[in-house]
């Protein structure tokens, strides 16, 4: 998704768009003895501590273990999940990546977490590791342990110093989950756009058609309007937000991105600086089911990223809020 500001993946992982090899079948829960399996301290929602049994060789078999079980509906294939996670090499004690490794933010800003769709390639986690959350409940804590060769496969970045036979330990906390049809869209009669705002024609199952007012100067401040009013719960900072969107440039009206061009609904964390500031400011507090028109000046878009081809553009988005995780 072009407008998201993706965090860098852990150093041990390769960096192309599809970071990992295709997922193989998960080994399922392994409730065997602790011999050769890492130990984890800490409660779900707290940074885990990983330790290994002294003078013990790690199990070479991939292990998926539920350390504590959450509540609610089990996570299904294609569900959107919001996750905390960390990964270490067996016996090394050094965090190789994860959400707990992110630098501290303002106390009022929720901590950044990963938002993924089960069964789809991730930029943060190997397929086998993400697959482990399937069938588990939000609020659970899982351990996934195995060799780098098995869990990451041919896309292991060997320049990181991690070899195929090295054993890696992930601790995964699925915090929230949501299920939305990939072709879902906001429903209801749309309001006319306000004076000076772009016109919007919503085309079912396609990118919205957005027309910039002829001869109008781009606004210097964030502009927003709810075009379709939903009746779902309010979106809170820190949640995973599931949406359809279309974005065009004010300067020429050209579309530069749309979820409809990438298979439909997508998800991202909102209110944590994981997306452009205009999204965080304009979408937190809106309701699930809303269709929102946003006009975002460069200062709240990509103005802080001079290398971006959109750094100088005012961005116009139409966003359908479909759900949260």
Coordinates of C-alpha atoms in Angstrom, one line a residue:
X1 CA 0.0 0.0 0.0
X2 CA 1.8 3.1 -1.2
X3 CA 0.8 5.5 1.5
X4 CA 1.8 3.4 4.4
X5 CA 5.2 4.0 6.1
X6 CA 6.3 0.4 6.6
X7 CA 8.8 -0.3 9.3
X8 CA 12.0 -2.1 8.3
X9 CA 11.8 -5.9 8.6
X10 CA 14.2 -7.7 10.9
X11 CA 17.8 -7.9 9.7
X12 CA 17.7 -11.6 9.2
X13 CA 15.0 -11.4 6.6
X14 CA 15.4 -10.7 2.9
X15 CA 14.0 -7.4 1.6
X16 CA 12.0 -7.8 -1.7
X17 CA 8.3 -7.2 -1.7
X18 CA 7.6 -10.8 -1.0
X19 CA 10.1 -11.4 1.8
X20 CA 9.6 -15.1 2.4
X21 CA 9.1 -18.4 0.6
X22 CA 5.6 -19.8 0.2
X23 CA 4.2 -21.1 3.4
X24 CA 4.2 -24.9 4.1
X25 CA 1.9 -26.6 6.5
X26 CA 2.1 -25.7 10.1
X27 CA 3.3 -28.3 12.5
X28 CA 0.5 -27.5 14.9
X29 CA 0.7 -27.2 18.7
X30 CA 3.5 -29.2 20.4
X31 CA 2.9 -29.7 24.1
X32 CA 5.9 -32.0 24.5
X33 CA 8.6 -31.7 27.2
X34 CA 10.6 -28.5 27.7
X35 CA 13.7 -30.3 26.5
X36 CA 15.1 -28.3 23.6
X37 CA 12.3 -25.7 23.7
X38 CA 12.8 -22.1 24.8
X39 CA 11.1 -20.8 27.9
X40 CA 9.1 -17.6 27.9
X41 CA 8.4 -15.3 30.9
X42 CA 5.9 -12.5 31.1
X43 CA 2.2 -12.0 30.5
X44 CA 0.5 -11.3 27.3
X45 CA 0.6 -7.6 26.7
X46 CA 4.0 -7.3 28.3
X47 CA 7.4 -7.7 26.6
X48 CA 8.3 -11.4 26.8
X49 CA 11.6 -12.7 28.2
X50 CA 13.1 -15.6 26.3
X51 CA 15.5 -18.0 27.9
X52 CA 16.9 -21.4 27.0
X53 CA 17.5 -24.5 29.2
X54 CA 21.1 -24.5 30.3
X55 CA 23.4 -27.0 28.5
X56 CA 20.5 -28.1 26.3
X57 CA 20.6 -28.5 22.6
X58 CA 17.6 -26.9 20.8
X59 CA 15.0 -29.1 19.2
X60 CA 15.4 -29.2 15.4
X61 CA 11.8 -29.9 14.9
X62 CA 9.5 -26.9 14.4
X63 CA 7.5 -26.3 17.5
X64 CA 4.3 -24.2 17.7
X65 CA 3.1 -23.9 21.3
X66 CA 0.2 -22.0 22.9
X67 CA 1.7 -20.4 26.1
X68 CA -1.6 -18.8 27.2
X69 CA -5.0 -18.8 25.6
X70 CA -7.1 -15.7 24.9
X71 CA -10.8 -15.3 24.5
X72 CA -13.3 -14.7 21.7
X73 CA -13.6 -16.2 18.2
X74 CA -10.7 -18.2 16.8
X75 CA -8.6 -16.5 14.1
X76 CA -9.5 -17.9 10.7
X77 CA -7.8 -17.9 7.3
X78 CA -8.0 -14.5 5.7
X79 CA -8.7 -12.7 9.0
X80 CA -6.9 -9.5 9.6
X81 CA -4.8 -9.6 12.8
X82 CA -2.9 -7.1 14.9
X83 CA 0.2 -8.6 16.5
X84 CA 3.0 -8.0 18.9
X85 CA 6.0 -10.2 18.2
X86 CA 9.7 -10.7 18.9
X87 CA 12.4 -13.0 17.6
X88 CA 15.7 -14.2 18.9
X89 CA 18.4 -16.7 17.9
X90 CA 18.5 -19.6 20.4
X91 CA 20.9 -18.8 23.2
X92 CA 21.9 -15.4 21.8
X93 CA 19.6 -13.3 23.9
X94 CA 19.6 -10.5 21.4
X95 CA 16.3 -9.3 19.9
X96 CA 16.5 -9.5 16.1
X97 CA 13.3 -7.7 15.4
X98 CA 9.7 -7.2 16.4
X99 CA 7.2 -4.7 17.7
X100 CA 8.8 -4.5 21.2
X101 CA 12.1 -3.3 19.6
X102 CA 10.5 -0.1 18.2
X103 CA 11.8 3.0 19.9
X104 CA 9.6 4.5 22.6
X105 CA 7.0 7.0 21.4
X106 CA 5.1 9.8 23.1
X107 CA 3.2 8.4 26.0
X108 CA -0.1 9.4 24.5
X109 CA 0.6 7.5 21.3
X110 CA -0.1 3.8 21.2
X111 CA 2.8 1.5 20.5
X112 CA 3.3 0.4 16.9
X113 CA 2.2 -3.2 16.1
X114 CA 2.1 -5.3 13.0
X115 CA -1.2 -5.7 11.1
X116 CA -1.3 -8.7 8.8
X117 CA -3.8 -10.8 6.9
X118 CA -3.6 -14.5 7.6
X119 CA -2.8 -16.4 4.5
X120 CA -1.3 -13.5 2.7
X121 CA 2.5 -12.6 2.4
X122 CA 3.8 -10.4 5.1
X123 CA 6.5 -7.8 5.2
X124 CA 7.2 -8.5 8.8
X125 CA 6.8 -12.3 9.5
X126 CA 7.6 -15.5 7.6
X127 CA 4.6 -17.3 6.3
X128 CA 5.0 -20.2 8.7
X129 CA 5.2 -17.9 11.7
X130 CA 2.1 -15.9 10.7
X131 CA 0.2 -19.1 9.9
X132 CA 0.7 -20.2 13.5
X133 CA -2.0 -17.7 14.7
X134 CA -4.7 -19.5 12.7
X135 CA -7.1 -21.2 15.0
X136 CA -5.9 -19.2 18.0
X137 CA -7.8 -16.6 19.9
X138 CA -7.0 -12.9 20.3
X139 CA -5.2 -12.4 23.6
X140 CA -3.2 -15.6 23.3
X141 CA 0.6 -15.8 23.5
X142 CA 2.3 -18.3 21.2
X143 CA 5.9 -19.7 20.8
X144 CA 7.1 -20.7 17.4
X145 CA 10.6 -22.3 17.3
X146 CA 12.5 -23.9 14.4
X147 CA 15.5 -23.6 12.2
X148 CA 15.8 -20.6 10.0
X149 CA 15.9 -22.9 7.0
X150 CA 12.5 -24.3 7.9
X151 CA 10.7 -21.2 9.0
X152 CA 12.1 -18.7 6.5
X153 CA 13.3 -20.9 3.7
X154 CA 15.2 -19.8 0.6
X155 CA 14.6 -16.1 1.3
X156 CA 16.8 -16.1 4.4
X157 CA 19.2 -13.1 4.3
X158 CA 22.4 -15.0 5.1
X159 CA 24.3 -11.6 5.2
X160 CA 22.7 -11.2 8.6
X161 CA 24.9 -13.9 10.0
X162 CA 22.0 -16.3 10.5
X163 CA 22.4 -19.7 8.9
X164 CA 19.8 -22.2 7.8
X165 CA 20.6 -24.5 10.8
X166 CA 20.4 -21.7 13.4
X167 CA 17.3 -22.1 15.6
X168 CA 15.1 -19.0 15.9
X169 CA 12.5 -18.4 18.6
X170 CA 9.4 -16.2 17.9
X171 CA 6.9 -15.1 20.6
X172 CA 3.7 -13.9 19.0
X173 CA 0.8 -12.1 20.7
X174 CA -2.3 -11.8 18.5
X175 CA -3.9 -8.7 20.1
X176 CA -6.9 -8.2 17.9
X177 CA -8.6 -9.7 14.8
X178 CA -11.3 -8.8 12.4
X179 CA -13.0 -10.5 9.4
X180 CA -14.0 -8.4 6.3
X181 CA -14.9 -9.5 2.8
X182 CA -12.2 -8.3 0.4
X183 CA -14.8 -6.8 -1.8
X184 CA -16.8 -5.0 0.9
X185 CA -17.5 -1.3 0.7
X186 CA -19.4 1.4 2.6
X187 CA -23.1 1.3 2.1
X188 CA -25.6 4.2 2.1
X189 CA -26.6 7.3 0.2
X190 CA -23.6 9.6 -0.2
X191 CA -23.7 13.2 0.8
X192 CA -22.7 15.8 -1.8
X193 CA -19.1 17.1 -1.2
X194 CA -18.7 20.5 0.3
X195 CA -17.8 23.7 -1.4
X196 CA -14.3 23.7 -2.7
X197 CA -13.9 19.9 -2.0
X198 CA -13.3 17.4 -4.8
X199 CA -16.3 15.6 -6.3
X200 CA -16.5 11.9 -5.6
X201 CA -18.3 9.3 -7.7
X202 CA -18.2 5.9 -6.0
X203 CA -18.2 3.1 -8.5
X204 CA -19.1 -0.3 -6.9
X205 CA -16.2 -2.7 -6.8
X206 CA -13.8 -0.2 -8.5
X207 CA -11.6 2.7 -7.5
X208 CA -13.6 5.8 -6.7
X209 CA -13.7 8.6 -9.4
X210 CA -12.4 11.8 -7.8
X211 CA -12.6 15.1 -9.6
X212 CA -10.5 18.1 -8.4
X213 CA -12.3 21.5 -8.5
X214 CA -11.1 23.2 -11.7
X215 CA -8.8 26.1 -11.0
X216 CA -9.0 25.7 -7.2
X217 CA -5.8 26.0 -5.1
X218 CA -5.0 23.2 -2.9
X219 CA -5.9 23.8 0.8
X220 CA -3.0 24.3 3.2
X221 CA -4.7 22.4 6.1
X222 CA -6.2 19.0 6.4
X223 CA -9.8 18.9 5.0
X224 CA -12.2 16.0 5.7
X225 CA -15.8 15.1 5.1
X226 CA -17.9 12.0 5.9
X227 CA -19.7 11.2 2.7
X228 CA -21.5 8.0 4.0
X229 CA -22.3 7.8 7.7
X230 CA -21.7 4.4 9.2
X231 CA -23.2 3.0 12.4
X232 CA -20.3 1.0 13.7
X233 CA -18.0 1.7 16.6
X234 CA -15.6 4.6 16.6
X235 CA -12.1 3.9 15.4
X236 CA -9.5 4.2 18.2
X237 CA -5.8 5.0 17.9
X238 CA -3.7 1.8 18.0
X239 CA -6.3 -0.3 16.3
X240 CA -5.8 -2.1 13.0
X241 CA -8.1 -0.4 10.5
X242 CA -9.5 -2.4 7.6
X243 CA -10.4 -0.3 4.6
X244 CA -10.9 0.3 0.9
X245 CA -9.3 3.4 -0.4
X246 CA -8.5 5.4 -3.6
X247 CA -5.9 8.2 -3.7
X248 CA -5.3 10.9 -6.4
X249 CA -3.0 13.9 -6.6
X250 CA -4.7 17.3 -6.3
X251 CA -2.3 18.9 -8.8
X252 CA -3.3 16.7 -11.8
X253 CA -6.2 14.5 -10.6
X254 CA -4.2 11.4 -11.4
X255 CA -4.8 8.3 -9.4
X256 CA -1.6 7.0 -7.7
X257 CA -3.0 4.1 -5.6
X258 CA -6.2 2.2 -4.8
X259 CA -6.9 -0.9 -2.7
X260 CA -9.2 -2.0 -5.6
X261 CA -6.0 -2.3 -7.7
X262 CA -4.5 -4.7 -5.2
X263 CA -7.2 -7.2 -4.6
X264 CA -9.5 -5.2 -2.3
X265 CA -9.7 -4.5 1.4
X266 CA -6.4 -3.9 3.2
X267 CA -5.4 -3.1 6.8
X268 CA -2.9 -1.0 8.7
X269 CA -2.5 0.4 12.2
X270 CA -4.0 3.8 12.7
X271 CA -3.0 6.6 15.1
X272 CA 0.6 5.4 15.7
X273 CA 2.5 7.1 12.9
X274 CA 2.5 3.9 10.8
X275 CA 0.6 5.8 8.0
X276 CA 0.8 9.4 6.8
X277 CA -0.3 11.9 9.5
X278 CA -3.3 13.0 7.5
X279 CA -4.7 9.5 7.8
X280 CA -4.0 9.3 11.6
X281 CA -5.7 12.7 12.1
X282 CA -8.5 12.2 9.7
X283 CA -9.6 8.7 10.5
X284 CA -9.2 8.2 14.2
X285 CA -12.6 8.9 15.8
X286 CA -14.6 8.1 12.6
X287 CA -17.0 5.2 12.6
X288 CA -16.9 1.8 11.1
X289 CA -19.0 2.0 8.0
X290 CA -18.0 5.6 7.2
X291 CA -16.9 6.7 3.8
X292 CA -14.4 9.6 4.4
X293 CA -13.0 12.2 2.0
X294 CA -9.6 13.5 3.0
X295 CA -7.5 16.3 1.4
X296 CA -4.0 16.1 2.9
X297 CA -1.4 18.8 2.4
X298 CA 2.2 17.8 1.9
X299 CA 3.1 18.6 5.5
X300 CA 0.7 15.8 6.6
X301 CA 1.5 13.6 3.7
X302 CA 4.9 12.8 2.3
X303 CA 6.4 16.3 2.7
X304 CA 8.8 14.9 5.4
X305 CA 10.1 12.3 2.9
X306 CA 11.8 14.3 0.2
X307 CA 12.8 11.2 -1.7
X308 CA 9.1 10.3 -2.2
X309 CA 7.7 11.1 -5.7
X310 CA 4.6 12.4 -3.8
X311 CA 6.6 14.7 -1.4
X312 CA 5.2 17.9 -3.0
X313 CA 1.7 16.7 -3.7
X314 CA -1.5 17.4 -1.9
X315 CA -3.2 14.0 -1.6
X316 CA -6.9 13.3 -2.0
X317 CA -8.2 10.0 -0.6
X318 CA -11.6 8.4 -0.4
X319 CA -11.6 5.8 2.4
X320 CA -14.3 3.2 3.3
X321 CA -13.8 2.1 6.9
X322 CA -14.9 -1.5 6.9
X323 CA -13.7 -2.8 10.3
X324 CA -11.1 -2.9 12.9
X325 CA -8.7 -5.5 14.4

